[in-house]
Amino acid sequence: QVQLKESGPGLVQPSRTLSLTCTVSGFSLTSYGVSWVRQPPGKGLEWIAAIWSGGSTDYNSALKSRLSISRDTSKSQVLLKMNSLQTEDTAMYFCARGTKDWGQGVMVTVSS
Amino acid sequence: DIQMTQSPSFLSASVGDRVTINCKASQNINKYLNWYQQKLGEAPKRLIYNTNNLQTGIPSRFSGSGSGTDYTLTISSLQPEDFATYFCLQHNSFPFTFGSGTKLEIK
């Protein structure tokens, strides 16, 4: 059974760095790509980064300078780091396998 | 980046109605278009993949069509559980991009 579970700090101060973890089960990170998608409260969805089965990465061009995605295959985890956080980064952050399987998301609030 | 223009933003309909939701891409996306349903507080659920392929377990009242830049989701006979928000997603090229969503409400 494919499962993805996001974890993170919940509340982050402006200008700080956000670190999120997606822990997966039921599949191998060397066989499937995993992406991060976010959704501000009451708004639409934005695809922000992906790490593919071979380890290559892609980023949303609008956020690329602030993002880093990586993985630890031994722990079945995909890591997302976003620096210089602003209030506009407040959102639910989801990880997804391909375009089908999604985690339940983790809410991140940027506030002092 | 490919822009996805979704319409309408809001749709008010009754149980049993047939409804259509549209997405228009800013360039040809080669049928790499998915449709999702999202209910409040939940992750999106994929209904249709690659334009017209019904996800396993999704009722056959949902269907998709289109090609090139224009795509449509049709719900043939609305059921109470269908009232939700719907998004399209192009995955022809990265960054993948979503439509802005259609909120389907009970009339």
Coordinates of C-alpha atoms in Angstrom, one line a residue:
Chain A
Q1 CA 0.0 0.0 0.0
V2 CA 1.5 3.3 -1.1
Q3 CA 1.6 5.9 1.6
L4 CA 3.2 9.3 1.9
K5 CA 3.4 11.4 5.1
E6 CA 4.6 14.9 5.4
S7 CA 6.1 16.4 8.6
G8 CA 7.4 19.8 9.5
P9 CA 7.6 22.5 12.1
G10 CA 4.1 24.0 11.7
L11 CA 5.1 27.6 12.6
V12 CA 8.2 29.3 11.1
Q13 CA 9.3 32.9 11.6
P14 CA 9.7 35.2 8.6
S15 CA 13.1 35.1 6.9
R16 CA 13.9 31.7 8.4
T17 CA 14.3 28.4 6.5
L18 CA 11.6 25.8 6.3
S19 CA 12.5 22.1 6.4
L20 CA 9.9 19.5 5.4
T21 CA 10.1 15.7 5.3
C22 CA 8.0 13.3 3.2
T23 CA 8.3 9.8 4.5
V24 CA 7.1 7.2 2.0
S25 CA 6.2 3.5 2.2
G26 CA 5.0 0.9 -0.3
F27 CA 7.4 2.0 -3.1
S28 CA 11.0 2.8 -3.7
L29 CA 12.3 6.3 -4.3
T30 CA 14.6 4.9 -6.9
S31 CA 11.6 3.8 -8.9
Y32 CA 9.2 6.7 -8.6
G33 CA 9.6 10.5 -8.5
V34 CA 8.2 12.5 -5.6
S35 CA 7.1 16.1 -5.8
W36 CA 6.1 18.9 -3.4
V37 CA 2.9 20.9 -4.0
R38 CA 1.5 23.7 -1.9
Q39 CA -1.9 25.3 -1.3
P40 CA -2.3 28.6 0.5
P41 CA -5.5 28.7 2.6
G42 CA -8.5 29.1 0.4
K43 CA -6.5 29.2 -2.8
G44 CA -5.3 27.0 -5.6
L45 CA -2.5 24.5 -6.0
E46 CA 1.2 25.2 -6.9
W47 CA 3.7 22.5 -7.9
I48 CA 7.0 23.6 -6.4
A49 CA 9.7 20.9 -6.8
A50 CA 10.3 17.3 -7.8
I51 CA 13.0 14.7 -7.4
W52 CA 12.9 12.0 -10.0
S53 CA 13.7 8.3 -9.7
G54 CA 17.2 8.8 -11.1
G55 CA 17.9 11.6 -8.6
S56 CA 17.6 14.6 -10.9
T57 CA 15.6 17.5 -9.7
D58 CA 13.2 20.2 -11.1
Y59 CA 12.0 23.4 -9.5
N60 CA 9.3 25.9 -10.0
S61 CA 11.1 28.8 -11.7
A62 CA 9.4 31.4 -9.5
L63 CA 10.8 29.7 -6.4
K64 CA 13.9 28.1 -7.6
S65 CA 16.4 30.4 -5.9
R66 CA 14.9 29.6 -2.5
L67 CA 14.4 25.8 -2.9
S68 CA 16.3 22.6 -2.4
I69 CA 14.9 19.1 -2.8
S70 CA 16.9 16.0 -1.9
R71 CA 16.3 12.4 -0.8
D72 CA 17.6 9.8 1.6
T73 CA 16.7 6.5 0.0
S74 CA 17.8 4.5 3.1
K75 CA 15.2 6.2 5.1
S76 CA 12.6 6.5 2.3
Q77 CA 12.5 10.2 2.8
V78 CA 12.3 13.2 0.5
L79 CA 13.4 16.5 2.0
L80 CA 12.4 20.0 1.0
K81 CA 14.1 23.2 2.2
M82 CA 12.9 26.7 1.4
N83 CA 14.7 29.7 2.6
S84 CA 13.8 33.4 3.2
L85 CA 10.3 32.6 4.2
Q86 CA 7.6 35.2 3.9
T87 CA 4.0 35.3 5.0
E88 CA 2.9 34.4 1.5
D89 CA 4.6 31.0 2.0
T90 CA 1.9 30.1 4.5
A91 CA 0.2 27.1 3.0
M92 CA -0.6 23.4 3.2
Y93 CA 2.4 21.5 1.8
F94 CA 1.7 18.1 0.2
C95 CA 4.1 15.5 -1.2
A96 CA 3.0 13.3 -4.1
R97 CA 4.2 10.2 -5.9
G98 CA 3.8 10.9 -9.6
T99 CA 0.4 12.6 -10.1
K100 CA -1.7 10.0 -8.4
D101 CA -0.8 9.4 -4.8
W102 CA -0.8 12.2 -2.3
G103 CA 0.0 12.6 1.4
Q104 CA -2.5 14.3 3.7
G105 CA -0.4 17.5 3.9
V106 CA 1.3 19.5 6.6
M107 CA 0.2 23.1 7.4
V108 CA 3.0 25.6 7.6
T109 CA 2.3 29.1 9.0
V110 CA 4.9 31.9 8.5
S111 CA 4.5 34.4 11.3
S112 CA 6.5 36.2 13.9
Chain B
D1 CA 5.6 27.9 -17.9
I2 CA 2.4 26.6 -19.3
Q3 CA -0.7 28.6 -18.0
M4 CA -3.9 26.7 -17.4
T5 CA -7.1 28.7 -17.6
Q6 CA -10.0 26.9 -15.9
S7 CA -13.7 27.8 -16.2
P8 CA -16.0 28.4 -14.6
S9 CA -14.7 29.4 -11.2
F10 CA -18.0 28.6 -9.5
L11 CA -20.8 26.4 -10.6
S12 CA -24.2 26.0 -9.0
A13 CA -26.1 22.8 -9.9
S14 CA -28.6 20.3 -8.7
V15 CA -28.4 16.6 -8.0
G16 CA -28.9 14.8 -11.3
D17 CA -27.6 17.7 -13.5
R18 CA -25.0 17.2 -16.1
V19 CA -22.1 19.6 -15.7
T20 CA -18.9 20.4 -17.6
I21 CA -15.7 22.1 -16.5
N22 CA -13.1 23.4 -18.9
C23 CA -9.4 23.9 -18.9
K24 CA -7.4 25.7 -21.6
A25 CA -3.7 25.4 -21.8
S26 CA -1.4 28.2 -23.1
Q27 CA 0.2 25.7 -25.5
N28 CA -0.3 22.1 -26.6
I29 CA 0.0 19.7 -23.7
N30 CA -0.3 16.5 -25.7
K31 CA -3.2 15.1 -23.6
Y32 CA -1.1 15.1 -20.4
L33 CA -4.0 16.5 -18.5
N34 CA -5.4 15.2 -15.2
W35 CA -8.6 16.1 -13.3
Y36 CA -8.8 16.1 -9.4
Q37 CA -11.5 16.5 -6.9
Q38 CA -10.7 18.1 -3.6
K39 CA -12.9 18.3 -0.5
L40 CA -12.3 20.6 2.4
G41 CA -9.4 19.6 4.5
E42 CA -8.4 16.7 2.2
A43 CA -5.7 16.0 -0.4
P44 CA -6.7 16.1 -4.0
K45 CA -8.0 12.9 -5.4
R46 CA -7.2 12.0 -9.1
L47 CA -10.4 11.3 -11.1
I48 CA -9.1 11.2 -14.7
Y49 CA -5.5 10.9 -16.0
N50 CA -4.2 11.7 -19.4
T51 CA -7.4 13.4 -20.6
N52 CA -9.8 10.5 -20.7
N53 CA -8.6 7.6 -18.5
L54 CA -10.8 6.9 -15.5
Q55 CA -9.0 6.3 -12.3
T56 CA -9.7 2.9 -10.7
G57 CA -12.6 3.2 -8.3
I58 CA -14.0 6.4 -9.7
P59 CA -17.6 6.2 -10.8
S60 CA -18.3 6.2 -14.5
R61 CA -20.4 9.3 -14.4
F62 CA -17.0 11.2 -14.5
S63 CA -15.4 11.5 -18.0
G64 CA -12.8 13.5 -19.7
S65 CA -12.1 14.6 -23.2
G66 CA -10.0 17.0 -25.2
S67 CA -6.8 17.5 -27.1
G68 CA -4.2 20.1 -27.9
T69 CA -5.0 23.0 -25.6
D70 CA -8.6 22.4 -24.7
Y71 CA -9.9 19.9 -22.2
T72 CA -13.2 19.1 -20.5
L73 CA -14.4 17.2 -17.4
T74 CA -18.0 16.0 -17.5
I75 CA -20.1 14.7 -14.7
S76 CA -23.1 13.1 -16.3
S77 CA -25.5 13.0 -13.3
L78 CA -24.4 14.9 -10.2
Q79 CA -24.6 13.0 -6.9
P80 CA -24.6 14.6 -3.4
E81 CA -21.0 13.5 -2.8
D82 CA -19.8 15.3 -6.0
F83 CA -20.1 18.8 -4.5
A84 CA -16.5 19.8 -4.1
T85 CA -13.7 21.7 -5.8
Y86 CA -12.2 20.4 -9.1
F87 CA -8.8 21.2 -10.5
C88 CA -7.0 20.3 -13.8
L89 CA -3.3 19.6 -13.9
Q90 CA -1.0 19.7 -16.9
H91 CA 2.0 17.3 -16.6
N92 CA 3.3 17.7 -20.1
S93 CA 6.3 19.8 -19.0
F94 CA 7.7 20.9 -15.7
P95 CA 6.8 22.9 -13.8
F96 CA 3.5 21.1 -13.8
T97 CA 0.7 23.6 -13.5
F98 CA -2.8 23.6 -12.1
G99 CA -6.0 25.3 -13.2
S100 CA -7.4 27.8 -10.6
G101 CA -10.2 25.5 -9.6
T102 CA -14.0 25.2 -10.0
K103 CA -16.1 25.1 -6.9
L104 CA -19.2 23.1 -7.5
E105 CA -22.0 24.0 -5.2
I106 CA -25.5 22.7 -4.6
K107 CA -28.2 24.9 -6.1

